[in-house]
Tab-separated table of C-alpha atoms and ligand atoms in Angstrom:
chain	number	residue	atom	x	y	z
A	1237	ARG	CA	211.910	226.547	19.988
A	1238	ILE	CA	215.516	227.478	19.332
A	1239	TYR	CA	216.105	230.771	17.574
A	1240	LYS	CA	217.805	230.505	14.261
A	1241	ARG	CA	220.239	233.223	13.385
A	1242	GLN	CA	218.716	235.931	11.233
A	1243	LEU	CA	219.966	235.834	7.688
A	1244	GLU	CA	222.232	238.444	6.225
A	1245	CYS	CA	220.605	239.933	3.158
A	1246	ARG	CA	221.849	238.750	-0.231
A	1247	ALA	CA	223.810	241.380	-2.128
A	1248	ASP	CA	221.739	241.277	-5.311
A	1249	ILE	CA	218.402	241.844	-3.547
A	1250	PHE	CA	217.906	245.068	-5.526
A	1251	ARG	CA	217.315	243.045	-8.655
A	1252	LEU	CA	213.911	242.260	-7.148
A	1253	ASP	CA	212.798	245.889	-6.972
A	1254	ALA	CA	211.542	246.077	-10.543
A	1255	PRO	CA	209.607	242.782	-10.557
A	1256	LEU	CA	208.059	243.481	-7.132
A	1257	ILE	CA	206.949	246.951	-8.227
A	1258	ALA	CA	205.513	245.408	-11.393
A	1259	ILE	CA	203.474	242.945	-9.305
A	1260	TYR	CA	202.275	245.773	-7.057
A	1261	GLU	CA	201.198	247.844	-10.058
A	1262	SER	CA	199.389	244.952	-11.688
A	1263	LEU	CA	197.295	244.526	-8.518
A	1264	ILE	CA	196.103	248.148	-8.253
A	1265	PRO	CA	192.402	248.484	-9.167
A	1266	THR	CA	191.697	250.671	-12.191
A	1267	ALA	CA	189.858	253.988	-11.999
A	1268	GLU	CA	187.046	252.338	-13.942
A	1269	GLU	CA	186.694	249.636	-11.306
A	1270	LYS	CA	186.651	252.223	-8.501
A	1271	ALA	CA	183.916	254.156	-10.337
A	1272	LYS	CA	181.808	250.995	-10.654
A	1273	GLN	CA	182.126	250.361	-6.925
A	1274	LYS	CA	180.927	253.907	-6.214
A	1275	GLN	CA	177.966	253.508	-8.565
A	1276	LEU	CA	176.934	250.267	-6.947
A	1277	LEU	CA	177.103	251.888	-3.516
A	1278	THR	CA	174.896	254.754	-4.689
A	1279	SER	CA	172.267	252.451	-6.159
A	1280	LEU	CA	172.246	250.268	-3.035
A	1281	GLU	CA	171.833	253.387	-0.919
A	1282	LYS	CA	168.780	254.373	-2.970
A	1283	LEU	CA	167.199	250.960	-2.407
A	1284	VAL	CA	167.877	251.073	1.307
A	1285	ASN	CA	166.481	254.591	1.600
A	1286	ARG	CA	163.090	253.500	0.297
A	1287	GLU	CA	162.618	251.422	3.429
A	1288	TRP	CA	164.804	253.423	5.827
A	1289	PRO	CA	164.855	257.098	4.735
A	1290	ASN	CA	167.902	259.279	5.439
A	1291	THR	CA	170.234	256.418	6.267
A	1292	LYS	CA	173.722	256.029	4.897
A	1293	LEU	CA	175.935	253.221	3.662
A	1294	TYR	CA	179.678	253.418	4.314
A	1295	ILE	CA	182.383	251.486	2.509
A	1296	TYR	CA	185.002	250.021	4.833
A	1297	GLY	CA	187.626	247.296	4.434
A	1298	SER	CA	189.964	247.012	1.507
A	1299	CYS	CA	187.915	249.048	-0.983
A	1300	ALA	CA	188.213	252.073	1.310
A	1301	ASN	CA	191.490	251.566	3.179
A	1302	SER	CA	193.586	251.678	-0.042
A	1303	PHE	CA	194.869	248.132	0.456
A	1304	GLY	CA	192.333	246.648	-1.929
A	1305	VAL	CA	193.600	244.757	-4.923
A	1306	SER	CA	191.698	244.561	-8.172
A	1307	LYS	CA	188.439	242.540	-8.012
A	1308	SER	CA	188.065	242.717	-4.223
A	1309	ASP	CA	184.668	242.310	-2.627
A	1310	ILE	CA	183.141	245.485	-1.183
A	1311	ASP	CA	182.551	245.649	2.559
A	1312	ILE	CA	179.617	247.932	3.379
A	1313	CYS	CA	178.384	249.167	6.736
A	1314	PHE	CA	174.716	250.164	7.031
A	1315	ALA	CA	174.418	252.831	9.741
A	1316	LEU	CA	170.998	252.580	11.357
A	1317	GLU	CA	170.180	254.071	14.737
A	1318	GLY	CA	168.519	251.800	17.246
A	1319	ALA	CA	169.181	248.677	15.186
A	1320	ASP	CA	171.574	246.960	17.555
A	1321	ASN	CA	168.957	244.798	19.218
A	1322	ASN	CA	167.274	243.494	16.110
A	1323	LYS	CA	170.020	243.096	13.519
A	1324	PRO	CA	168.790	239.686	12.309
A	1325	GLU	CA	165.309	241.025	11.496
A	1326	ILE	CA	166.721	244.041	9.696
A	1327	LEU	CA	169.176	241.933	7.709
A	1328	LEU	CA	166.414	239.547	6.656
A	1329	ARG	CA	164.256	242.465	5.537
A	1330	LEU	CA	167.240	243.949	3.699
A	1331	ALA	CA	167.845	240.623	1.948
A	1332	GLU	CA	164.198	240.568	0.853
A	1333	ILE	CA	164.451	244.052	-0.630
A	1334	LEU	CA	167.691	243.303	-2.458
A	1335	GLU	CA	166.388	240.039	-3.817
A	1336	SER	CA	163.329	241.731	-5.303
A	1337	GLU	CA	165.692	243.946	-7.287
A	1338	ASN	CA	168.193	242.939	-9.885
A	1339	LEU	CA	170.703	241.433	-7.419
A	1340	THR	CA	171.828	237.812	-7.267
A	1341	ASN	CA	173.275	235.400	-4.687
A	1342	VAL	CA	171.511	237.279	-1.889
A	1343	GLN	CA	172.126	235.525	1.393
A	1344	ALA	CA	171.533	236.679	4.987
A	1345	LEU	CA	174.064	235.206	7.426
A	1346	VAL	CA	172.424	236.261	10.668
A	1347	ARG	CA	174.264	233.885	12.965
A	1348	ALA	CA	177.820	234.903	12.004
A	1349	ARG	CA	180.078	236.718	14.527
A	1350	VAL	CA	179.443	239.809	12.433
A	1351	PRO	CA	175.981	239.199	10.881
A	1352	ILE	CA	175.850	240.200	7.205
A	1353	VAL	CA	173.901	240.090	3.969
A	1354	LYS	CA	175.903	238.925	0.960
A	1355	LEU	CA	174.979	239.841	-2.594
A	1356	LYS	CA	176.328	240.084	-6.100
A	1357	ASP	CA	175.639	242.703	-8.726
A	1358	PRO	CA	175.207	240.757	-11.987
A	1359	ASP	CA	176.148	243.713	-14.217
A	1360	THR	CA	179.529	244.420	-12.687
A	1361	GLU	CA	180.101	240.978	-11.082
A	1362	ILE	CA	181.002	242.830	-7.878
A	1363	SER	CA	180.207	241.007	-4.613
A	1364	CYS	CA	179.346	242.853	-1.397
A	1365	ASP	CA	178.944	242.069	2.266
A	1366	ILE	CA	176.631	244.432	4.150
A	1367	CYS	CA	176.769	244.595	7.940
A	1368	ILE	CA	174.942	246.866	10.382
A	1369	ASN	CA	176.585	249.480	12.606
A	1370	ASN	CA	180.063	247.983	12.544
A	1371	VAL	CA	181.318	251.503	13.094
A	1372	LEU	CA	184.682	250.627	14.619
A	1373	ALA	CA	185.556	248.979	11.335
A	1374	VAL	CA	184.807	252.257	9.572
A	1375	VAL	CA	187.217	254.043	11.931
A	1376	ASN	CA	190.002	251.465	11.635
A	1377	THR	CA	189.575	251.670	7.867
A	1378	LYS	CA	190.317	255.401	8.104
A	1379	LEU	CA	193.396	254.748	10.249
A	1380	LEU	CA	194.791	252.315	7.674
A	1381	ARG	CA	194.031	254.664	4.799
A	1382	ASP	CA	195.737	257.555	6.599
A	1383	TYR	CA	198.864	255.452	7.191
A	1384	ALA	CA	198.922	254.534	3.506
A	1385	ARG	CA	199.045	258.195	2.514
A	1386	ILE	CA	202.275	258.824	4.443
A	1387	ASP	CA	204.676	256.607	2.497
A	1388	VAL	CA	204.001	254.630	-0.673
A	1389	ARG	CA	206.216	251.795	0.575
A	1390	LEU	CA	203.454	250.750	2.986
A	1391	ARG	CA	200.994	250.146	0.196
A	1392	GLN	CA	203.641	248.357	-1.872
A	1393	LEU	CA	204.676	246.103	0.997
A	1394	ALA	CA	201.084	245.333	2.038
A	1395	PHE	CA	200.021	244.453	-1.528
A	1396	ILE	CA	202.958	242.056	-1.843
A	1397	VAL	CA	202.302	240.497	1.573
A	1398	LYS	CA	198.543	240.110	0.929
A	1399	HIS	CA	199.235	238.637	-2.494
A	1400	TRP	CA	201.712	236.193	-0.956
A	1401	ALA	CA	199.254	235.259	1.831
A	1402	LYS	CA	196.413	234.614	-0.622
A	1403	SER	CA	198.669	232.602	-2.969
A	1404	ARG	CA	200.015	230.487	-0.118
A	1405	GLY	CA	196.639	229.900	1.544
A	1406	VAL	CA	197.450	231.697	4.801
A	1407	ASN	CA	194.788	234.448	4.563
A	1408	GLU	CA	191.841	232.394	5.825
A	1409	THR	CA	190.641	233.095	9.350
A	1410	TYR	CA	188.255	230.126	9.275
A	1411	HIS	CA	191.300	227.884	8.752
A	1412	GLY	CA	193.195	229.523	11.592
A	1413	THR	CA	195.395	231.834	9.564
A	1414	LEU	CA	195.349	235.635	9.535
A	1415	SER	CA	192.944	238.207	8.092
A	1416	SER	CA	194.035	240.838	5.578
A	1417	TYR	CA	193.470	243.391	8.312
A	1418	ALA	CA	196.007	241.598	10.524
A	1419	TYR	CA	198.596	241.489	7.714
A	1420	VAL	CA	198.237	245.221	7.063
A	1421	LEU	CA	198.746	245.934	10.780
A	1422	MET	CA	201.880	243.761	10.670
A	1423	CYS	CA	203.170	245.856	7.764
A	1424	ILE	CA	202.429	249.167	9.517
A	1425	HIS	CA	204.118	247.984	12.693
A	1426	PHE	CA	207.116	246.757	10.727
A	1427	LEU	CA	207.590	250.150	9.041
A	1428	GLN	CA	207.195	251.943	12.399
A	1429	GLN	CA	210.087	249.793	13.653
A	1430	ARG	CA	212.600	250.508	10.864
A	1431	ARG	CA	215.507	252.734	11.814
A	1432	PRO	CA	215.127	255.476	10.739
A	1433	ALA	CA	211.372	254.904	10.970
A	1434	ILE	CA	209.365	254.876	7.734
A	1435	LEU	CA	206.027	255.421	9.492
A	1436	PRO	CA	205.183	257.397	12.650
A	1437	CYS	CA	202.762	256.292	15.346
A	1438	LEU	CA	199.633	258.327	14.588
A	1439	GLN	CA	197.926	257.383	17.867
A	1440	GLY	CA	200.943	258.677	19.796
A	1441	MET	CA	200.771	262.139	18.239
A	1442	LYS	CA	198.588	265.175	18.805
A	1443	THR	CA	194.901	264.350	18.380
A	1444	THR	CA	193.335	265.943	15.311
A	1445	TYR	CA	190.588	263.362	14.845
A	1446	SER	CA	188.561	261.697	17.549
A	1447	VAL	CA	185.321	259.775	17.891
A	1448	THR	CA	183.845	257.484	20.494
A	1449	MET	CA	182.269	254.382	19.022
A	1450	GLU	CA	180.867	251.376	20.829
A	1451	ASN	CA	182.389	252.773	24.048
A	1452	VAL	CA	185.838	252.872	22.509
A	1453	HIS	CA	187.577	256.233	22.310
A	1454	CYS	CA	189.454	256.497	19.009
A	1455	ALA	CA	191.899	259.383	18.665
A	1456	PHE	CA	194.821	260.019	16.374
A	1457	PHE	CA	196.665	262.535	14.226
A	1458	ASP	CA	195.050	262.516	10.793
A	1459	ARG	CA	196.604	265.535	9.039
A	1460	VAL	CA	198.840	263.112	7.212
A	1461	ASP	CA	199.542	265.488	4.329
A	1462	GLU	CA	201.921	267.155	6.773
A	1463	LEU	CA	203.821	263.871	7.114
A	1464	ARG	CA	204.561	263.212	3.453
A	1465	ASN	CA	208.329	263.502	4.073
A	1466	PHE	CA	208.328	261.482	7.257
A	1467	GLY	CA	210.303	258.505	5.946
A	1468	ARG	CA	212.734	260.377	3.712
A	1469	ARG	CA	215.780	259.625	5.869
A	1470	ASN	CA	215.237	255.927	5.307
A	1471	ASN	CA	215.918	254.918	1.724
A	1472	GLU	CA	215.279	251.206	1.927
A	1473	SER	CA	213.683	249.932	-1.244
A	1474	ILE	CA	210.776	247.547	-1.568
A	1475	SER	CA	212.994	244.489	-2.112
A	1476	GLN	CA	214.889	245.140	1.119
A	1477	LEU	CA	211.651	245.716	3.006
A	1478	VAL	CA	209.953	242.579	1.716
A	1479	TRP	CA	213.083	240.597	2.541
A	1480	SER	CA	213.312	242.076	6.072
A	1481	PHE	CA	209.595	241.629	6.731
A	1482	PHE	CA	209.722	237.890	6.113
A	1483	ASN	CA	213.064	237.546	7.859
A	1484	TYR	CA	211.573	239.244	10.929
A	1485	TRP	CA	208.505	236.979	11.063
A	1486	ALA	CA	210.613	233.901	10.295
A	1487	TYR	CA	213.569	234.422	12.644
A	1488	GLY	CA	213.333	237.736	14.471
A	1489	HIS	CA	209.968	237.868	16.220
A	1490	ASP	CA	209.740	236.586	19.792
A	1491	TYR	CA	206.518	234.570	19.574
A	1492	ALA	CA	206.701	233.514	23.211
A	1493	ASN	CA	206.717	236.992	24.739
A	1494	SER	CA	205.900	239.766	22.274
A	1495	VAL	CA	202.781	241.563	21.141
A	1496	ILE	CA	203.015	243.904	18.169
A	1497	SER	CA	201.173	247.161	18.687
A	1498	VAL	CA	200.466	249.788	16.039
A	1499	ARG	CA	198.746	251.865	18.731
A	1500	THR	CA	202.006	252.428	20.639
A	1501	GLY	CA	204.333	252.039	17.655
A	1502	GLY	CA	206.281	249.383	19.529
A	1503	ILE	CA	206.330	245.925	21.071
A	1504	LEU	CA	204.415	245.110	24.257
A	1505	SER	CA	204.855	242.071	26.444
A	1506	LYS	CA	202.270	239.314	26.527
A	1507	ARG	CA	202.539	239.408	30.291
A	1508	ALA	CA	201.528	243.080	30.440
A	1509	LYS	CA	198.448	242.297	28.359
A	1510	ASP	CA	197.695	239.143	30.315
A	1511	TRP	CA	197.837	237.180	27.088
A	1512	THR	CA	200.000	234.419	28.501
A	1513	ARG	CA	197.315	231.807	29.045
A	1514	ARG	CA	194.766	230.215	26.840
A	1515	VAL	CA	191.308	231.584	27.650
A	1516	GLY	CA	188.525	229.753	25.864
A	1517	ASN	CA	189.616	229.541	22.256
A	1518	ASP	CA	192.068	232.437	22.487
A	1519	ARG	CA	195.564	230.980	22.555
A	1520	HIS	CA	197.645	234.058	21.720
A	1521	LEU	CA	200.244	232.135	19.710
A	1522	ILE	CA	200.959	235.185	17.559
A	1523	CYS	CA	199.854	238.466	19.102
A	1524	ILE	CA	198.662	241.473	17.119
A	1525	GLU	CA	196.896	244.131	19.182
A	1526	ASP	CA	193.919	245.843	17.565
A	1527	PRO	CA	194.699	249.583	17.512
A	1528	PHE	CA	191.344	250.535	19.087
A	1529	GLU	CA	189.873	247.450	20.744
A	1530	THR	CA	193.026	246.880	22.716
A	1531	SER	CA	191.775	243.723	24.429
A	1532	HIS	CA	191.369	242.202	21.016
A	1533	ASP	CA	194.194	240.012	19.652
A	1534	LEU	CA	193.921	239.585	15.885
A	1535	GLY	CA	196.032	236.469	16.237
A	1536	ARG	CA	193.368	234.771	18.296
A	1537	VAL	CA	192.131	232.776	15.322
A	1538	VAL	CA	195.495	230.999	15.161
A	1539	ASP	CA	195.625	227.547	16.773
A	1540	LYS	CA	198.434	225.113	17.523
A	1541	TYR	CA	198.267	223.630	14.007
A	1542	SER	CA	197.907	226.793	12.002
A	1543	ILE	CA	200.737	228.548	13.891
A	1544	LYS	CA	203.061	225.878	12.474
A	1545	VAL	CA	201.736	226.400	8.964
A	1546	LEU	CA	202.113	230.144	9.321
A	1547	ARG	CA	205.671	230.052	10.672
A	1548	GLU	CA	206.755	227.539	8.055
A	1549	GLU	CA	205.369	229.849	5.384
A	1550	PHE	CA	207.264	232.836	6.825
A	1551	GLU	CA	210.433	230.739	6.826
A	1552	ARG	CA	209.799	229.489	3.315
A	1553	ALA	CA	209.340	233.070	2.087
A	1554	ALA	CA	212.532	234.217	3.825
A	1555	GLU	CA	214.508	231.329	2.317
A	1556	VAL	CA	213.085	231.840	-1.171
A	1557	LEU	CA	213.958	235.539	-1.065
A	1558	GLN	CA	217.457	234.721	0.156
A	1559	HIS	CA	218.442	231.828	-2.092
A	1560	ASP	CA	216.099	231.285	-5.003
A	1561	PRO	CA	217.376	232.341	-8.433
A	1562	ASN	CA	213.878	233.516	-9.357
A	1563	PRO	CA	212.198	234.495	-6.061
A	1564	CYS	CA	209.286	236.439	-7.543
A	1565	VAL	CA	207.871	233.295	-9.120
A	1566	LYS	CA	208.565	230.935	-6.232
A	1567	LEU	CA	207.327	233.338	-3.536
A	1568	PHE	CA	203.790	233.440	-4.946
A	1569	GLU	CA	203.608	229.832	-6.121
A	1570	PRO	CA	200.141	228.406	-5.314
A	1571	TYR	CA	200.339	226.036	-2.359
B	3009	ATP	P1	190.473	241.761	1.502
B	3009	ATP	O1	191.080	242.487	0.370
B	3009	ATP	O2	191.152	240.467	1.752
B	3009	ATP	O3	188.965	241.685	1.464
B	3009	ATP	P2	190.035	243.600	3.730
B	3009	ATP	O4	190.897	244.782	4.071
B	3009	ATP	O5	188.679	243.893	3.246
B	3009	ATP	O6	190.860	242.658	2.764
B	3009	ATP	P3	189.106	241.923	5.816
B	3009	ATP	O7	189.995	241.092	6.686
B	3009	ATP	O8	188.138	241.301	4.867
B	3009	ATP	O9	190.098	242.825	5.053
B	3009	ATP	O10	188.350	242.926	6.762
B	3009	ATP	C1	187.548	243.989	6.294
B	3009	ATP	C2	187.570	245.109	7.304
B	3009	ATP	O11	186.899	244.696	8.483
B	3009	ATP	C3	188.957	245.519	7.764
B	3009	ATP	O12	189.528	246.505	6.942
B	3009	ATP	C4	188.676	246.060	9.127
B	3009	ATP	O13	188.189	247.386	9.023
B	3009	ATP	C5	187.561	245.181	9.612
B	3009	ATP	N1	188.032	244.018	10.385
B	3009	ATP	C6	188.307	242.794	9.915
B	3009	ATP	N2	188.654	241.961	10.891
B	3009	ATP	C7	188.579	242.671	12.020
B	3009	ATP	C8	188.790	242.365	13.373
B	3009	ATP	N3	189.152	241.129	13.766
B	3009	ATP	N4	188.608	243.353	14.272
B	3009	ATP	C9	188.227	244.576	13.896
B	3009	ATP	N5	188.004	244.937	12.617
B	3009	ATP	C10	188.184	243.991	11.695
B	3010	MG	MG1	187.202	242.728	2.267
């Protein structure tokens, strides 16, 4: 594929700041919604404790990593020692308990890659997925949340990108496009790469937080309150960042050779990771290294058809932002 020249940013890009911020603000969940999520978690914990005393439920995913938009589902992790060999049984029992209470749409998906129980609370209309001992997800949730506390532009950019991806139908891993988690990592990496940088590389700094989970050692700097001024020398606004993000993924990224890595704050080569060949279903057509499970490419869901869809959508977004008279409508137009 021949590289197209990267675009030069249109001069009136700043006119998009206000509408983009307005979209971001309209997506933020209300305090009332957050309180309802907490209440639901507490009542589920009570139910679970009747059968399994002294166990805890943890929220992970977008309701805990601060990248959750209004009306998101809650992702819950049930921490239960010694459960790893009989997750299906436990999930079926859990489903039984939940069903006998006032919960609807209870469904145990025991054969999924990550086995879960799904449910809906009829009072609040909130849906939840409960998994068992997916503790790495709880740790990567903390990493994302800590990054979000450093510079508000991360949360703004990620909300806009997630909203775009959902509107354009490219946030569906079962159709070969990327997860929300992957998009947030792309945003973090992008802000680590700005010059001057807007985000640091927390895993490259002094360790102030560390745990070992599922044989993976997770360590990073988490005293992020000390980093509140980190990005102050870069005054790019949200419109410039959104524009540059899509321009990078449309025309700047080297899909043939590069792996983006939040863990190192830079770009790695596919060769160094041995991600140059297709192994099984992993094709590595767009490479996003998981910050902790470093052998894990979040782009592995992407196949030779969906990579085309994805790249055409990045190009469409870049072109809309560059040329459209009313980009904020066109960008999020349903596909
Ligand atoms: P949404 O608002 O779309 O629900 P989300 O942040 O909850 O976004 P998901 O992609 O649903 O994102 O993933 C939920 C959480 O599960 C992520 O925040 C992450 O902690 C974990 N996760 C998801 N996919 C992976 C993966 N491939 N590897 C490791 N952890 C993952
Ligand atoms: Mg979720």
